[in-house]
Amino acid sequence: MTAISSYLSAGLKNAGVFSALWLCAHSAFALEWDMREGVTDMSQRIQTLHQLSLGICIVLSIIVFGTIFYTLFAHHRSRRSKAADFHENTLVELIWTVIPILILVGMAIPATSTLIDIEDNSDADLTVLITASQWKWHYHYVEADFGFYSNLSTPQAQIDNLEPKDENYLLEVDKPLVLPTHKKVRFLTTSKDVIHSWWVPDFAVKQDAIPGYINEAWTRVGQSGVYRGQCTELCGKGHAFMPVVVEVKPEAEFDSWIEQQRLAIALASETAVADRNKTWSMAELLPRGEEVFLEHCATCHQPGGLGQAGRYPALAGSPITTGAIEKHIDRVMNGKADTEMQAWAPQLSDLDLAAVMTYERNAWGNNTADLIQPLTVYLTR
Amino acid sequence: MSTHAEIETTRRHPLLAFLARWLLTTNHKEIGTLYLWLSFTLFFIAGALAMLIRLELFQPGIQFTEPNFYNQLVTLHGLVMVFGAVMPAFVGLANWMIPLMIGAPDMALPRLNNFSFWILPFAFALLLSSPFIEGGAPNFGWTFYAPLSTTYGPPSTDFFIFGVHLMGISSVLGSINIIVTVFNLRAPGMTLMKMPLFVWTWLITAFLLIMVMPVLAGLVTMMLTDRHFGTSFFSASGGGDPVLFQHIFWFFGHPEVYIMILPSFGIASEIIPTFARKKLFGYHSMVYATASIAFLSFIVWGHHMFTTGMPLFGELFFMYATMLIAVPTGVKVFNWVATMWRGSITLETPMLFAVGFVVLFSIGGFSGLMLALVPADFQYHDTFFVVAHFHYVLYPGAIFGTMAAVYYWLPKWTGHMYDERLGKLHFWSALIAVNLTFFPMHFSGLAGMPRRIVDYSLQFADFNMVSSIGAGMLGLTQVLFLYIVIKTIRGGEKASDQVWEGAEGLEWTVPSPAPLHTFETPPLFQQRDQADNEGGVPI
Ligand code: HEM
Ligand SMILES: [Cu+2]
């Protein structure tokens, strides 16, 4: 009797597990329990592979465990007082060796083809060097040649249970990595101290960052959005606190973001600070101003400052370059809407702007003797 | 045999006599008992650490630990479970049962046996004293990857290194002893292909041990010289290679996980035929499957390293080799099922644990198969999915296997039957608790929760709470187990020599409890009808 009740409970439990699985799979509530589909071709192929192998495993376990529970029930002592006497059957043993091999081959084929595509790191549009250190990520845009650190931004008080935790608790950073949509982005990972691992589940990219090594991975994201992941290799006490956040933007937005970043970084650099704290003399500013002018302005305004009739105004003797300084600064820094005269503030440093304007006010007979200091430019920004 | 020594010791003070008996014993049964109690104690210590881990993970936010302390808990839990709970338990079972199963009077090298046991308490004293050292216990996970464990390791790392050396010496000596015993002390007529499967699986395990423990010893020695003697095997800035560490570690580590499961395979292969009252379906294929698993275990280490930047060819090789292991493992599972098929089954506690082992271990095997698929592993690797996977193979595998063995042979060891009702209660509660603890870890892992983190984001909260509740239950069920074992030692229904109606094998021909010395003259094997008349052992 107890035996029967134990079969029943075993059977029920088995049924329970599977129906729970099934329920989870089809329930509407938002509990995350399965591998994410993600937002890249690769993450979707991996998820399909995962579901295939999971499905095979569930079917096999229903068969194997079903047989076990059946035999515990049907071949119990209370039903069969005498055991059959059979053992060693070559055919049976051959069958249960060959069938699993076939199933394995069936799983290995899609796994291999997906893997080969994942490992194809060629022809990237953009490269980001990811350098890990305890316990933050540094992202360097190789082509644009600038970079920044990305740190956890969850306040300690939330971790210590002193404040309510917000939605992205432990998955938020001060500065996310920004990527463009539809571009093949190559990640190079390395580390300055111990081993870390950079993981974004929605891209299905997980690559160890190992000191002395530069590892490669790539992604191509179809959809803009914010994607979150974590460091997945134990790296010391801050291991739980080095999240990965990636913001994916449409290409145009991404490009202007890159420009902003480069400038912001230039402005923040030590030399920029030193430059703007110094009072410059005419003799220092003029040659530099000429250089900047020739590099950036002369294509339109011409080296001699005479412009092109009807298209580009002459700067020699122009009311702006010889008139009120504020107006001049405004025109150069902010440009003029709907004309080819663009805003130069986001593109040039304080010093270069000061130099080029000083040059304009004193070259080609514009002998205003006005000196514009980088600090003035900085304060106008 | 040791009558001289026994008389000597009994004249002394009882406490001294007690100490001398256990310190100096060279008897395989006493040493087996020592191993089993050491393992049981360490199982409780490592289990208590697991309770702390689960308490910390009960909710998001840092509850009572501190991140570095959490890492120490995880590291000690893993190390003590692997080296302290599982391995000594199996060596204890081997000591008790191998001589009884092959008709040998004792292990071949009894003094070595004593030595290999008594190294262990010192090894674990070193390891377990590390939390009290300035800088705290090792905090780099049981896999102790460099450079976290070398350049960045706490001072106690050296205690860990020395502890691992001691454990390694103990394991190698123990394995040599088992191999020598099996090769030289089998009773006449007990040919290799007649040996019980538990002996076979242990013989193969012993070979694995003597092949990989020296690798581990070499690895920790390289760490030691990196830390103190100016080498840079694993330090990139000195021209070394941190990935080399992982290759060496997993060359040891992967066979190690089979070391923790093969003896359980043997145990299930003893118990299932007994309670199905039917011969093991495919004895030969079981032996060959075990041997092929052992061989394959040497060429799959790379599957722990798919995300280290391994080249495509390496990834494919290790993927295929790993998938191949599913074949002999499947052969084993199908054999157990076929053994039960059309048997005459009863479900006493050892059988319940053995069947529970087969089913739950298979779940761990299935998730292992999924982990072998490299692209999918990029998502699973180092998440709680892996934690779920290895607990499904270790808890129901190594621990249920050991528990099945204890219930199966306890009457032979103590002469008393355990309390069957309590045994069943233990099984069912452990079964529910194991699944409650470890099944949700699959989900939190798939949802993206990395392993070895002290605090996690909110979407993982529900599964972690369920896991923690399950873990509390699981802890309690083990206290019940301790109670059952002590109760059986102290008394209980008298066990017959045969103990289990369907049991076959030499160990059941000796009295219960097994006297200190058995098979001082080898058993006589005879054909069954002759044996029935002349009192030999049927073969
Ligand atoms: C009471 C039952 C147990 C519970 C509740 C438990 C819980 C856990 C948890 C939650 C972790 C992961 C911690 C993390 O990654 O943050 C862990 C790790 C581990 N457990 Fe267990 N465990 C139990 C029993 C066992 C047993 C029986 C074994 C081995 C035989 C074992 C071996 C390990 C190993 C090797 C690790 C990995 C440690 C590492 O990451 O370095 N555990 N355990
Ligand atoms: Cu990290």
PDB file of C-alpha atoms in Angstrom, chain B residues 172-293:
ATOM      1  CA  VAL B 172      47.272   9.142  -4.638  1.00  0.00           C
ATOM      2  CA  LEU B 173      48.324   6.837  -1.805  1.00  0.00           C
ATOM      3  CA  GLY B 174      44.731   5.713  -1.317  1.00  0.00           C
ATOM      4  CA  SER B 175      44.397   4.978  -5.020  1.00  0.00           C
ATOM      5  CA  ILE B 176      47.628   3.055  -5.201  1.00  0.00           C
ATOM      6  CA  ASN B 177      46.376   0.962  -2.336  1.00  0.00           C
ATOM      7  CA  ILE B 178      43.094   0.245  -4.085  1.00  0.00           C
ATOM      8  CA  ILE B 179      44.781  -0.674  -7.342  1.00  0.00           C
ATOM      9  CA  VAL B 180      47.280  -2.962  -5.627  1.00  0.00           C
ATOM     10  CA  THR B 181      44.527  -4.578  -3.591  1.00  0.00           C
ATOM     11  CA  VAL B 182      42.322  -5.229  -6.583  1.00  0.00           C
ATOM     12  CA  PHE B 183      45.167  -6.613  -8.664  1.00  0.00           C
ATOM     13  CA  ASN B 184      46.739  -8.787  -6.005  1.00  0.00           C
ATOM     14  CA  LEU B 185      44.285  -9.756  -3.312  1.00  0.00           C
ATOM     15  CA  ARG B 186      41.297 -11.062  -5.220  1.00  0.00           C
ATOM     16  CA  ALA B 187      40.201 -14.448  -3.931  1.00  0.00           C
ATOM     17  CA  PRO B 188      41.050 -17.300  -6.283  1.00  0.00           C
ATOM     18  CA  GLY B 189      38.267 -17.526  -8.849  1.00  0.00           C
ATOM     19  CA  MET B 190      37.373 -13.828  -8.626  1.00  0.00           C
ATOM     20  CA  THR B 191      38.553 -12.902 -12.093  1.00  0.00           C
ATOM     21  CA  LEU B 192      38.538  -9.290 -13.219  1.00  0.00           C
ATOM     22  CA  MET B 193      35.391  -9.763 -15.262  1.00  0.00           C
ATOM     23  CA  LYS B 194      33.617 -11.289 -12.271  1.00  0.00           C
ATOM     24  CA  MET B 195      34.355  -8.379  -9.970  1.00  0.00           C
ATOM     25  CA  PRO B 196      31.353  -6.480  -8.667  1.00  0.00           C
ATOM     26  CA  LEU B 197      30.810  -3.243 -10.555  1.00  0.00           C
ATOM     27  CA  PHE B 198      31.497  -1.139  -7.494  1.00  0.00           C
ATOM     28  CA  VAL B 199      35.018  -2.567  -7.500  1.00  0.00           C
ATOM     29  CA  TRP B 200      35.353  -1.988 -11.216  1.00  0.00           C
ATOM     30  CA  THR B 201      34.235   1.613 -11.063  1.00  0.00           C
ATOM     31  CA  TRP B 202      36.575   2.236  -8.145  1.00  0.00           C
ATOM     32  CA  LEU B 203      39.489   0.609  -9.925  1.00  0.00           C
ATOM     33  CA  ILE B 204      38.962   2.957 -12.852  1.00  0.00           C
ATOM     34  CA  THR B 205      38.475   5.912 -10.509  1.00  0.00           C
ATOM     35  CA  ALA B 206      41.762   5.050  -8.805  1.00  0.00           C
ATOM     36  CA  PHE B 207      43.538   5.196 -12.130  1.00  0.00           C
ATOM     37  CA  LEU B 208      41.973   8.565 -12.851  1.00  0.00           C
ATOM     38  CA  LEU B 209      43.145   9.779  -9.457  1.00  0.00           C
ATOM     39  CA  ILE B 210      46.752   8.761  -9.849  1.00  0.00           C
ATOM     40  CA  MET B 211      46.794  10.355 -13.261  1.00  0.00           C
ATOM     41  CA  VAL B 212      45.313  13.723 -12.360  1.00  0.00           C
ATOM     42  CA  MET B 213      46.184  14.435  -8.730  1.00  0.00           C
ATOM     43  CA  PRO B 214      49.858  14.975  -9.646  1.00  0.00           C
ATOM     44  CA  VAL B 215      48.706  17.457 -12.270  1.00  0.00           C
ATOM     45  CA  LEU B 216      46.833  19.351  -9.568  1.00  0.00           C
ATOM     46  CA  ALA B 217      49.887  19.182  -7.333  1.00  0.00           C
ATOM     47  CA  GLY B 218      52.017  20.576 -10.144  1.00  0.00           C
ATOM     48  CA  LEU B 219      49.530  23.358 -10.677  1.00  0.00           C
ATOM     49  CA  VAL B 220      49.481  24.510  -7.063  1.00  0.00           C
ATOM     50  CA  THR B 221      53.260  24.289  -6.966  1.00  0.00           C
ATOM     51  CA  MET B 222      53.487  26.574  -9.967  1.00  0.00           C
ATOM     52  CA  MET B 223      51.162  28.930  -8.116  1.00  0.00           C
ATOM     53  CA  LEU B 224      53.413  28.781  -5.095  1.00  0.00           C
ATOM     54  CA  THR B 225      56.507  29.672  -7.078  1.00  0.00           C
ATOM     55  CA  ASP B 226      54.625  32.427  -8.873  1.00  0.00           C
ATOM     56  CA  ARG B 227      53.576  33.851  -5.535  1.00  0.00           C
ATOM     57  CA  HIS B 228      56.874  33.617  -3.728  1.00  0.00           C
ATOM     58  CA  PHE B 229      59.797  32.646  -5.878  1.00  0.00           C
ATOM     59  CA  GLY B 230      59.683  35.062  -8.759  1.00  0.00           C
ATOM     60  CA  THR B 231      58.413  32.811 -11.537  1.00  0.00           C
ATOM     61  CA  SER B 232      55.633  33.983 -13.819  1.00  0.00           C
ATOM     62  CA  PHE B 233      53.958  30.888 -15.159  1.00  0.00           C
ATOM     63  CA  PHE B 234      50.582  32.570 -15.033  1.00  0.00           C
ATOM     64  CA  SER B 235      51.403  36.244 -14.990  1.00  0.00           C
ATOM     65  CA  ALA B 236      51.057  37.973 -18.339  1.00  0.00           C
ATOM     66  CA  SER B 237      53.256  40.876 -17.329  1.00  0.00           C
ATOM     67  CA  GLY B 238      56.094  38.451 -16.660  1.00  0.00           C
ATOM     68  CA  GLY B 239      55.635  36.652 -19.968  1.00  0.00           C
ATOM     69  CA  GLY B 240      53.403  33.938 -18.523  1.00  0.00           C
ATOM     70  CA  ASP B 241      49.960  32.827 -19.538  1.00  0.00           C
ATOM     71  CA  PRO B 242      46.800  32.938 -17.397  1.00  0.00           C
ATOM     72  CA  VAL B 243      45.013  30.633 -19.832  1.00  0.00           C
ATOM     73  CA  LEU B 244      47.676  27.980 -19.305  1.00  0.00           C
ATOM     74  CA  PHE B 245      46.422  27.843 -15.738  1.00  0.00           C
ATOM     75  CA  GLN B 246      42.954  26.938 -16.928  1.00  0.00           C
ATOM     76  CA  HIS B 247      44.228  24.238 -19.265  1.00  0.00           C
ATOM     77  CA  ILE B 248      46.149  22.596 -16.445  1.00  0.00           C
ATOM     78  CA  PHE B 249      43.346  23.045 -13.946  1.00  0.00           C
ATOM     79  CA  TRP B 250      40.719  21.481 -16.176  1.00  0.00           C
ATOM     80  CA  PHE B 251      43.018  18.717 -17.293  1.00  0.00           C
ATOM     81  CA  PHE B 252      42.797  17.770 -13.635  1.00  0.00           C
ATOM     82  CA  GLY B 253      39.293  19.131 -13.120  1.00  0.00           C
ATOM     83  CA  HIS B 254      37.340  17.261 -15.694  1.00  0.00           C
ATOM     84  CA  PRO B 255      38.529  13.784 -14.739  1.00  0.00           C
ATOM     85  CA  GLU B 256      37.940  14.981 -11.169  1.00  0.00           C
ATOM     86  CA  VAL B 257      34.226  15.380 -11.802  1.00  0.00           C
ATOM     87  CA  TYR B 258      34.141  11.795 -13.041  1.00  0.00           C
ATOM     88  CA  ILE B 259      36.067  10.746  -9.954  1.00  0.00           C
ATOM     89  CA  MET B 260      33.089  12.122  -8.072  1.00  0.00           C
ATOM     90  CA  ILE B 261      30.550  10.140 -10.063  1.00  0.00           C
ATOM     91  CA  LEU B 262      32.025   6.784 -11.187  1.00  0.00           C
ATOM     92  CA  PRO B 263      31.851   5.147  -7.732  1.00  0.00           C
ATOM     93  CA  SER B 264      28.182   6.176  -7.600  1.00  0.00           C
ATOM     94  CA  PHE B 265      27.656   4.400 -10.902  1.00  0.00           C
ATOM     95  CA  GLY B 266      29.109   1.327  -9.249  1.00  0.00           C
ATOM     96  CA  ILE B 267      26.868   1.690  -6.222  1.00  0.00           C
ATOM     97  CA  ALA B 268      23.732   1.980  -8.368  1.00  0.00           C
ATOM     98  CA  SER B 269      24.862  -1.077 -10.290  1.00  0.00           C
ATOM     99  CA  GLU B 270      25.035  -3.044  -7.037  1.00  0.00           C
ATOM    100  CA  ILE B 271      21.776  -1.833  -5.549  1.00  0.00           C
ATOM    101  CA  ILE B 272      19.435  -1.901  -8.531  1.00  0.00           C
ATOM    102  CA  PRO B 273      19.920  -5.637  -9.297  1.00  0.00           C
ATOM    103  CA  THR B 274      19.461  -6.459  -5.607  1.00  0.00           C
ATOM    104  CA  PHE B 275      16.082  -4.780  -5.337  1.00  0.00           C
ATOM    105  CA  ALA B 276      14.932  -5.710  -8.827  1.00  0.00           C
ATOM    106  CA  ARG B 277      15.940  -9.289  -7.949  1.00  0.00           C
ATOM    107  CA  LYS B 278      17.389  -9.591 -11.380  1.00  0.00           C
ATOM    108  CA  LYS B 279      20.896  -9.746 -12.763  1.00  0.00           C
ATOM    109  CA  LEU B 280      22.455  -6.532 -14.055  1.00  0.00           C
ATOM    110  CA  PHE B 281      21.395  -6.347 -17.692  1.00  0.00           C
ATOM    111  CA  GLY B 282      24.747  -5.758 -19.334  1.00  0.00           C
ATOM    112  CA  TYR B 283      27.690  -6.351 -17.027  1.00  0.00           C
ATOM    113  CA  HIS B 284      30.254  -6.215 -19.805  1.00  0.00           C
ATOM    114  CA  SER B 285      28.888  -3.126 -21.449  1.00  0.00           C
ATOM    115  CA  MET B 286      28.775  -1.437 -18.039  1.00  0.00           C
ATOM    116  CA  VAL B 287      32.485  -2.093 -17.565  1.00  0.00           C
ATOM    117  CA  TYR B 288      33.317  -0.892 -21.055  1.00  0.00           C
ATOM    118  CA  ALA B 289      31.089   2.158 -20.703  1.00  0.00           C
ATOM    119  CA  THR B 290      32.843   3.118 -17.463  1.00  0.00           C
ATOM    120  CA  ALA B 291      36.228   2.712 -19.092  1.00  0.00           C
ATOM    121  CA  SER B 292      35.221   4.787 -22.097  1.00  0.00           C
ATOM    122  CA  ILE B 293      33.819   7.531 -19.901  1.00  0.00           C
TER     123      ILE B 293
END
